CSV table of C-alpha atoms in Angstrom, one decimal:
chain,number,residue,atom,x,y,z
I,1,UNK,CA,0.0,0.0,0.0
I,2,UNK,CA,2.6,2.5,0.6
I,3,UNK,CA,4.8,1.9,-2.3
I,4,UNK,CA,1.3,2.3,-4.8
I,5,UNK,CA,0.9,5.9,-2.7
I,6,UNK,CA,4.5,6.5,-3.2
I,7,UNK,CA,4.3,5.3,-6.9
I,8,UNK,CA,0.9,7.7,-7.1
I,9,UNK,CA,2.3,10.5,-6.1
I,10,UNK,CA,5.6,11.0,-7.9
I,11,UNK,CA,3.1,9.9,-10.9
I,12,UNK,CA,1.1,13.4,-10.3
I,13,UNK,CA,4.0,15.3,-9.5
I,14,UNK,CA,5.6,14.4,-12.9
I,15,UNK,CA,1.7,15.1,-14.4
I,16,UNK,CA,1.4,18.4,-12.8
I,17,UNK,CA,4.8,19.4,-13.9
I,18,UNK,CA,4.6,18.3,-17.6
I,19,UNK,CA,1.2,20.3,-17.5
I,20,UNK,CA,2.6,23.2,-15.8
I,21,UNK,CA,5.6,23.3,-18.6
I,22,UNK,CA,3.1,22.7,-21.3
I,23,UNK,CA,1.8,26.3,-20.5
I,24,UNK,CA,4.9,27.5,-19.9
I,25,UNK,CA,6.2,27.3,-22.8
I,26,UNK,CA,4.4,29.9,-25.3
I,27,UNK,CA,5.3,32.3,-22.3
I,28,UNK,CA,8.9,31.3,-22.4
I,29,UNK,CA,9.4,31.8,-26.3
I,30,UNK,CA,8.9,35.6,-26.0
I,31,UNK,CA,11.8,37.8,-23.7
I,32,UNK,CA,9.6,41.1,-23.0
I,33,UNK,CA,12.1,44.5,-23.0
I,34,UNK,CA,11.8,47.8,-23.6
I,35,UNK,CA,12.7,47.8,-27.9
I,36,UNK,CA,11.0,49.3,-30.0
I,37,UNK,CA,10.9,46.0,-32.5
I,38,UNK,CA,11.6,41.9,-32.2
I,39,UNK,CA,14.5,39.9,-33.3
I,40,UNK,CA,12.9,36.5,-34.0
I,41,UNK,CA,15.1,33.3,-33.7
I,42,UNK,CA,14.9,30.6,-35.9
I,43,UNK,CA,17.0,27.5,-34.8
I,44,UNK,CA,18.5,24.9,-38.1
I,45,UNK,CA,19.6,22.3,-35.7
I,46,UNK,CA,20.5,18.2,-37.2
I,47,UNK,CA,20.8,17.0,-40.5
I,48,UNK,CA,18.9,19.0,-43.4
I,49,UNK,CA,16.3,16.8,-44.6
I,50,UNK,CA,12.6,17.8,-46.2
I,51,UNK,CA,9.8,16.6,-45.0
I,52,UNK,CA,7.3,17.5,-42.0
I,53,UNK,CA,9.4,14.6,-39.4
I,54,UNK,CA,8.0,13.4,-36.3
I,55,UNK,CA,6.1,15.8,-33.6
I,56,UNK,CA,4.9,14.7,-30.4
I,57,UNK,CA,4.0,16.2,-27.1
I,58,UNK,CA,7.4,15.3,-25.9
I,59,UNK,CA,9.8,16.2,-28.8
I,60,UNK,CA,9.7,17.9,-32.5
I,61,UNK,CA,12.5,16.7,-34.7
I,62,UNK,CA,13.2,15.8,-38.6
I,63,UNK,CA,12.1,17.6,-41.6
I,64,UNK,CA,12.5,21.2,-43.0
I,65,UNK,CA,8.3,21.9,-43.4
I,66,UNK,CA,8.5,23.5,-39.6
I,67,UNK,CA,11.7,25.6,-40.3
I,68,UNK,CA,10.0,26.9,-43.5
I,69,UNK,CA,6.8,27.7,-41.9
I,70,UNK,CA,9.0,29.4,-39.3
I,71,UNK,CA,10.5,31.6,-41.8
I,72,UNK,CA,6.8,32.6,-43.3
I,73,UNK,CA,5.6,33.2,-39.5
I,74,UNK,CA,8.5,35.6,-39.4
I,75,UNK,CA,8.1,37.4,-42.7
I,76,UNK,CA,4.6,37.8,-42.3
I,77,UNK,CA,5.3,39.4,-38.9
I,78,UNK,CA,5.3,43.2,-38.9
I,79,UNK,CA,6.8,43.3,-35.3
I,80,UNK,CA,9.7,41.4,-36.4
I,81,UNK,CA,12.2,43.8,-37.7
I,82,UNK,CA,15.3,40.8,-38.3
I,83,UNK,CA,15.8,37.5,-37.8
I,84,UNK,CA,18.9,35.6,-36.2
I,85,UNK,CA,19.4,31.8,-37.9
I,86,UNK,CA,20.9,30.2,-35.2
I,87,UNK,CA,22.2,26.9,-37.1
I,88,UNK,CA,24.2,23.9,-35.8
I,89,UNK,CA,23.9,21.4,-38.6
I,90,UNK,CA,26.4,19.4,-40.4
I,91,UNK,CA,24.7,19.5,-43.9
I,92,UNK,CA,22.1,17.7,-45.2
I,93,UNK,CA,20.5,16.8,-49.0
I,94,UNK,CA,20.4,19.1,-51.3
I,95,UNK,CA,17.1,19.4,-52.1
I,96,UNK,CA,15.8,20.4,-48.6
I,97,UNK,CA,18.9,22.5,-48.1
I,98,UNK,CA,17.8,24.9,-51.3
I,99,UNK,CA,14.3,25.1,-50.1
I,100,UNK,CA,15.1,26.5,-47.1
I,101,UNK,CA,18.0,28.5,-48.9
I,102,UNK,CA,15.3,29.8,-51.4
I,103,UNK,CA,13.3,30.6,-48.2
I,104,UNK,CA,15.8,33.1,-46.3
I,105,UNK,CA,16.5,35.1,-49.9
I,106,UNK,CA,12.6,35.3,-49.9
I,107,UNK,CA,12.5,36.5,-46.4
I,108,UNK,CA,15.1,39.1,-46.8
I,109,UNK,CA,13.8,40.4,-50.1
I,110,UNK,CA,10.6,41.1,-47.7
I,111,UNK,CA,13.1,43.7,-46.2
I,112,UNK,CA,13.9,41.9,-43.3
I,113,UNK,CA,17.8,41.5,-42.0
I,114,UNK,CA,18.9,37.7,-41.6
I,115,UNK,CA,22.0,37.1,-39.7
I,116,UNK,CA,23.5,33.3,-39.3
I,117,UNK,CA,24.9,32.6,-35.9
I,118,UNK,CA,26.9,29.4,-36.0
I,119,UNK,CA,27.1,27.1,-33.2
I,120,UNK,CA,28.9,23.9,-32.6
I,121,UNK,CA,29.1,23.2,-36.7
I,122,UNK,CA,27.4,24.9,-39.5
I,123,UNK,CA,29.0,23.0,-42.3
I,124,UNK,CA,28.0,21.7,-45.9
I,125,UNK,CA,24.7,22.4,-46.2
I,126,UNK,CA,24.4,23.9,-43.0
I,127,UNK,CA,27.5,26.8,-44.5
I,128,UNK,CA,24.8,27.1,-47.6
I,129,UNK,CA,22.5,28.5,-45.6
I,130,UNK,CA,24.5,30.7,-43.8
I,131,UNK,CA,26.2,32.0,-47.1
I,132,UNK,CA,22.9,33.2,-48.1
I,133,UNK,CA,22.1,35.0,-45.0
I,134,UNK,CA,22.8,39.4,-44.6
I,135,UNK,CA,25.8,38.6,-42.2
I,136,UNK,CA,27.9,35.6,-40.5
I,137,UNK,CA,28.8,35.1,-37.1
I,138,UNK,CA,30.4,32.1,-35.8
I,139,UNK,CA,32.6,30.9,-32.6
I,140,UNK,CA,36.6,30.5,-32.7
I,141,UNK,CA,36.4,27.0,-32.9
I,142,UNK,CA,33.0,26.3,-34.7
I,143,UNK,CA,33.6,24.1,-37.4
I,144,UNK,CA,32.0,25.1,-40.7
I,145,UNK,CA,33.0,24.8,-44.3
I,146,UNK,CA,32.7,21.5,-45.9
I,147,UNK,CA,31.6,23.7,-49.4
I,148,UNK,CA,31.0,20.3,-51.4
I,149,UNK,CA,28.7,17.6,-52.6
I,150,UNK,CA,29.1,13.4,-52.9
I,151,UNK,CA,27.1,10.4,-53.5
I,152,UNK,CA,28.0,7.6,-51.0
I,153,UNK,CA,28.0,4.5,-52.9
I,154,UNK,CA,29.0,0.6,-51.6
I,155,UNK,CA,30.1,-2.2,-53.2
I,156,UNK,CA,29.0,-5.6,-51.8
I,157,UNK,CA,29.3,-8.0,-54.6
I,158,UNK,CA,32.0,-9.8,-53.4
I,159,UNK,CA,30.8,-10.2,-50.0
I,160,UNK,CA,27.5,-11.8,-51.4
I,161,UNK,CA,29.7,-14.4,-53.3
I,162,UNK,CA,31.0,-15.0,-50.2
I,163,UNK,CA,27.9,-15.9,-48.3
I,164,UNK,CA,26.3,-17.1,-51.1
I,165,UNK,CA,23.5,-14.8,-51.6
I,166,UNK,CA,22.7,-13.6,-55.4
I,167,UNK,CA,20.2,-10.8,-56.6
I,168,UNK,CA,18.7,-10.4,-59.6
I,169,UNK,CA,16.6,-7.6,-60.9
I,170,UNK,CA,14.1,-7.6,-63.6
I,171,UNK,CA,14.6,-3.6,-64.6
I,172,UNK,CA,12.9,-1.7,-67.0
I,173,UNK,CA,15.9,0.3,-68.1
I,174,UNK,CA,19.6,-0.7,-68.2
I,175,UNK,CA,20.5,2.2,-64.7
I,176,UNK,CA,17.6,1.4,-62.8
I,177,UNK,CA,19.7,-0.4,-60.4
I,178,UNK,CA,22.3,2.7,-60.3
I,179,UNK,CA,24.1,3.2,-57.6
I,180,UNK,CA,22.9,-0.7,-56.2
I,181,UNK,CA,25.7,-2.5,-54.0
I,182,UNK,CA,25.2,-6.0,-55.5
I,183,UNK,CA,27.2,-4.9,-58.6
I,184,UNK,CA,30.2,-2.8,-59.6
I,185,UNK,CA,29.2,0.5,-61.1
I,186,UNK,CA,29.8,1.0,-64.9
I,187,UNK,CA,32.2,3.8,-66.2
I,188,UNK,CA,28.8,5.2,-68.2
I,189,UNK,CA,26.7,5.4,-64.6
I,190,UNK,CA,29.8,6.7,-62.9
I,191,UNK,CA,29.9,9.5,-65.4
I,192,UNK,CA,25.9,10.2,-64.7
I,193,UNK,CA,26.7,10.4,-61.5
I,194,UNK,CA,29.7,12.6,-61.5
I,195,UNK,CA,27.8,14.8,-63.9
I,196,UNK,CA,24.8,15.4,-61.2
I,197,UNK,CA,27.2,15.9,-58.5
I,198,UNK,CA,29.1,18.5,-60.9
I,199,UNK,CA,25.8,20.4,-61.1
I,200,UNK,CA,24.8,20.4,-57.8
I,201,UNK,CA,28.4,21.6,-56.8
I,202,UNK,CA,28.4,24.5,-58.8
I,203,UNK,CA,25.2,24.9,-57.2
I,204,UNK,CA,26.7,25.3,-54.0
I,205,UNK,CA,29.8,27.4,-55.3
I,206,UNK,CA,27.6,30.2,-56.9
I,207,UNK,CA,25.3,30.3,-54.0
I,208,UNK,CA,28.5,31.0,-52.3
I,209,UNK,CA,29.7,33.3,-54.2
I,210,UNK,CA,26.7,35.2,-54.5
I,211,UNK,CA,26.5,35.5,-50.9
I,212,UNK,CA,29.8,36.3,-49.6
I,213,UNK,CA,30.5,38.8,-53.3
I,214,UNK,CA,33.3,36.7,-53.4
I,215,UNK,CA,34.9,35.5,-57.2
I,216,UNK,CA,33.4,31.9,-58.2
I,217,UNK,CA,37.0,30.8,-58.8
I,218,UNK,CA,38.2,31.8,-55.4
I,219,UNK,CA,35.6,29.7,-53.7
I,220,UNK,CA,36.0,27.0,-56.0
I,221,UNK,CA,39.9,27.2,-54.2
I,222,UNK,CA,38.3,26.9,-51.1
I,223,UNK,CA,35.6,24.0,-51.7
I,224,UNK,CA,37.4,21.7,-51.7
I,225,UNK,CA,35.7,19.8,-48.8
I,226,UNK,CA,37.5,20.2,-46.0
I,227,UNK,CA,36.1,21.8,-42.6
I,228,UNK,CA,37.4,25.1,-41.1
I,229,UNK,CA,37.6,26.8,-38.0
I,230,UNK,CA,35.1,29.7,-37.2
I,231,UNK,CA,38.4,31.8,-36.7
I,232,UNK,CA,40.1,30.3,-40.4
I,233,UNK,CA,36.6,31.2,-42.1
I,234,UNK,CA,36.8,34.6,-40.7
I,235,UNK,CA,40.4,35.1,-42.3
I,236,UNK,CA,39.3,33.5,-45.7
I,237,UNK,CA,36.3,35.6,-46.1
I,238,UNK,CA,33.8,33.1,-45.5
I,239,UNK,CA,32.6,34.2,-42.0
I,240,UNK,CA,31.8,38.1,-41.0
I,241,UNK,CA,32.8,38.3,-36.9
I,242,UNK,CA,33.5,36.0,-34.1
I,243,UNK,CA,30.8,35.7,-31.1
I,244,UNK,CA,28.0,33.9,-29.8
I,245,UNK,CA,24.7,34.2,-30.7
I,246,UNK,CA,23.8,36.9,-28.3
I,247,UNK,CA,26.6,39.1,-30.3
I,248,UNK,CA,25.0,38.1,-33.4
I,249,UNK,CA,21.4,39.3,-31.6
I,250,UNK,CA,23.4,42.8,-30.7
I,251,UNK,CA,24.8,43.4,-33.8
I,252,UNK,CA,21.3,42.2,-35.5
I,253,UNK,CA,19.5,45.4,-33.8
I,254,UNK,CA,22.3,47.6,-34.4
I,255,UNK,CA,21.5,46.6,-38.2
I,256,UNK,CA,18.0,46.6,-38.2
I,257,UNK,CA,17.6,49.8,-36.0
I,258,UNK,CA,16.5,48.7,-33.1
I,259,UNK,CA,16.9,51.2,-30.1
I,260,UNK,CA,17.0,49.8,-26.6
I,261,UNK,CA,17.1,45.9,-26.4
I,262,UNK,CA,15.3,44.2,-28.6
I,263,UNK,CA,12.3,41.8,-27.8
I,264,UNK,CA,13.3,38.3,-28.5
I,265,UNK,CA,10.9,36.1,-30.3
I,266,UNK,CA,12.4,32.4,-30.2
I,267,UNK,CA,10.6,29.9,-32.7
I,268,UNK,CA,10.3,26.3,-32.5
I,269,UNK,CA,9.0,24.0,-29.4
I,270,UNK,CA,11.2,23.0,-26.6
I,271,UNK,CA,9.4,19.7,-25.4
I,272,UNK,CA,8.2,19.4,-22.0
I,273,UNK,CA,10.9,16.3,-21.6
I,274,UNK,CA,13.8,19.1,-22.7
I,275,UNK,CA,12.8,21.3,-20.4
I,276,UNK,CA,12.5,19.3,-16.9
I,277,UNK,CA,15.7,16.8,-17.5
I,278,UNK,CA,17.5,19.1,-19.8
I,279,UNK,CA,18.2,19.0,-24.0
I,280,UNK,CA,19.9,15.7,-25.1
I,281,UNK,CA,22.9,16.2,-27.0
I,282,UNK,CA,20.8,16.0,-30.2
I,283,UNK,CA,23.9,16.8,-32.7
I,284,UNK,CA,26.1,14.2,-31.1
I,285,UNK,CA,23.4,11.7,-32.0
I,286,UNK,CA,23.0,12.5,-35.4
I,287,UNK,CA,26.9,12.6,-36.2
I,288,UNK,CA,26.9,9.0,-34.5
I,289,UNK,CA,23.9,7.6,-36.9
I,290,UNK,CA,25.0,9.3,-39.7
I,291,UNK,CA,28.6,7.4,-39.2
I,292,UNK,CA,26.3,4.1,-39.1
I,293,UNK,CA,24.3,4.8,-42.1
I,294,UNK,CA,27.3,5.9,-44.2
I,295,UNK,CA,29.0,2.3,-43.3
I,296,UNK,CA,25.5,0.7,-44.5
I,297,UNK,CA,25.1,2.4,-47.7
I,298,UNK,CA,21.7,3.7,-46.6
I,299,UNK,CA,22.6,7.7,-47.1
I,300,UNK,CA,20.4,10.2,-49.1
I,301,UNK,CA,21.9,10.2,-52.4
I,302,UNK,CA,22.4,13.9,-52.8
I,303,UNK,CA,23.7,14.8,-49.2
I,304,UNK,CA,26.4,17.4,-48.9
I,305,UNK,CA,27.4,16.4,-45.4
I,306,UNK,CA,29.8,17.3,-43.1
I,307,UNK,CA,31.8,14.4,-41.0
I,308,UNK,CA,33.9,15.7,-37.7
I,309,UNK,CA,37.5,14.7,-38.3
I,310,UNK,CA,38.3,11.5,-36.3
I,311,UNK,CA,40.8,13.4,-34.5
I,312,UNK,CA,40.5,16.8,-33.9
C-alpha cells in the first residue's frame, strides 16, 4: 500500500509538472524588454532533410516543413524587424537545403535582416544556408566549411559471393539499379553520377559566391571539402565576426535599428521532456547515426554532409 501511494504521487508530481511546462512554454518563447521591435530566432539544428518529421507532445524533430513555416511566420510578422538563424547542422541533401536557402532570400527580399549565428558546426549544407544569409557570425572553434557535394555509394558484390547470396533484378531500363551494392558501377553510370554531382556543386559554389561577393574561382579554391575553424573562415572571407549568438542578436538590432534591447521572439518547441531533465545532445546523436548509415550504404543520395574529423 505505501509503495502504490509513493508510486501515485511521484506519478502526479511528474503530471502536474509536464502540464505546468506545457503552459509554460508559449510564455517562455517571448523575452519582453523595452525595444522598439523583435528579433525573432529561428533554430536549423541536425541534419537538413525535407519533409514535415515526427512531432509529439514530448519532442519535434526531422524535416525542413517546420523551419519553412517558421521563416513565413517571421516574414509575415510586422513586429519582427530581423531574424537571427541560429544553425548547428552538419549538412544535409540538397534538395531540402535549397528550399530552405530559397526561403531566407525570400524572407530578406521582404526587407527583413537575416544574420547566421553558427554554433557547434554549420558546415555543408548547414554553411549554404549561412552564405545566403545578410551577415555571418560564428565561434573561434566552430567548425563550418565543408563547401561540397558526394554520393556515397557501396560495393558488396564480393561479399555476397562469399555468403552465397545472389540478386537479380528484372529492370525496366539498363540504370535502374544505379548506384545498387550487388554490382560494380559501370564507367557510363559513374559518369551520370559525376555529372549530377558536378551540377549540384556549382550549385553550392555560386550560392557562395553570391553571398559572400566573393569570385566563383576563389571559392571553388576553397571548396574543396575540407572543414574550417570559425576563426580560419573569418580570415578567408567566409565568416563576418567572431561571437556567440547573443553578439549576433546585438549586432542584428544595431543593423535593423532597433533602439533599446530588442524583444526576442524564439521559434520552434522546446518539449516538456527538454525542459524538466534538460536538451539531449541532439547533434552528437545524429553525427553518431550518420557514421552508421554511411557504413551501411543507406545515405540520401544527394547529401552534402559534413563528417567531424576522427581526431580533432
Amino acid at each position: 500500500m505505501y509503495k502504490r501511494s509513493v508510486v501515485l504521487v511521484l506519478a502526479a508530481i511528474i503530471l502536474i509538472s509536464l502540464a505546468a511546462v506545457v503552459f509554460m512554454v508559449p510564455r517562455m518563447n517571448t523575452a519582453k524588454s523595452g525595444g522598439q521591435g523583435k528579433i525573432a530566432i529561428i533554430y536549423v539544428e541536425g541534419m537538413i532533410i525535407g519533409g514535415r518529421g515526427q512531432t509529439s507532445l514530448l519532442s519535434e524533430a526531422g524535416g525542413t516543413d517546420h523551419i519553412i513555416r517558421q521563416l513565413h511566420e517571421a516574414r509575415d510578422d510586422s513586429s519582427v524587424k530581423a531574424v537571427v538563424l541560429r544553425i548547428n547542422s552538419p549538412g544535409g541533401s540538397v534538395p531540402a537545403t535549397q528550399e530552405v536557402g530559397e526561403e531566407i532570400t525570400k524572407l530578406r527580399n521582404s526587407g527583413k535582416l537575416v544574420v547566421a549565428s553558427m554554433g557547434d558546426m554549420a558546415a555543408s549544407g548547414g554553411y549554404w544556408l549561412a552564405a545566403v544569409c545578410d551577415k555571418i557570425y560564428a565561434n573561434h572553434g566552430t567548425l563550418t566549411g565543408s563547401i561540397g557535394v558526394y554520393m556515397p555509394y557501396s560495393n558488396w558484390e564480393e561479399l555476397y559471393k562469399k555468403i552465397g547470396v545472389r540478386q537479380e533484378k528484372i529492370k525496366s531500363g539498363a540504370h535502374k539499379d544505379i548506384l545498387s551494392p550487388e554490382r560494380q558501377i559501370t564507367t557510363e553510370e559513374r559518369a551520370i553520377i559525376q555529372a549530377m554531382v558536378d551540377e549540384m556543386y556549382t550549385k553550392f559554389v555560386d550560392t557562395v559566391a553570391e553571398g559572400r561577393k566573393m569570385d566563383p574561382a576563389k571559392v571553388r579554391q576553397l571548396a574543396d571539402g575540407r572543414i574550417y575553424t570559425g576563426n580560419q573562415a573569418q580570415q578567408l572571407g567566409l565568416v563576418d565576426s567572431l561571437g556567440n549568438m547573443y553578439d549576433a542578436i546585438d549586432e542584428t538590432a544595431r543593423l535593423a535599428g532597433i533602439t533599446g534591447k530588442p524583444e526576442i521572439k524564439e521559434y520552434g518547441k522546446m518539449s516538456p521532456w527538454s525542459m524538466l531533465f534538460g536538451p539531449s545532445d541532439l547533434l552528437n546523436i545524429t553525427l553518431d547515426r550518420l557514421l552508421l548509415r554511411q557504413s551501411q550504404g543507406e545515405l540520401p543520395l544527394t547529401a552534402p554532409l559534413a563528417m567531424p574529423p576522427d581526431k580533432w
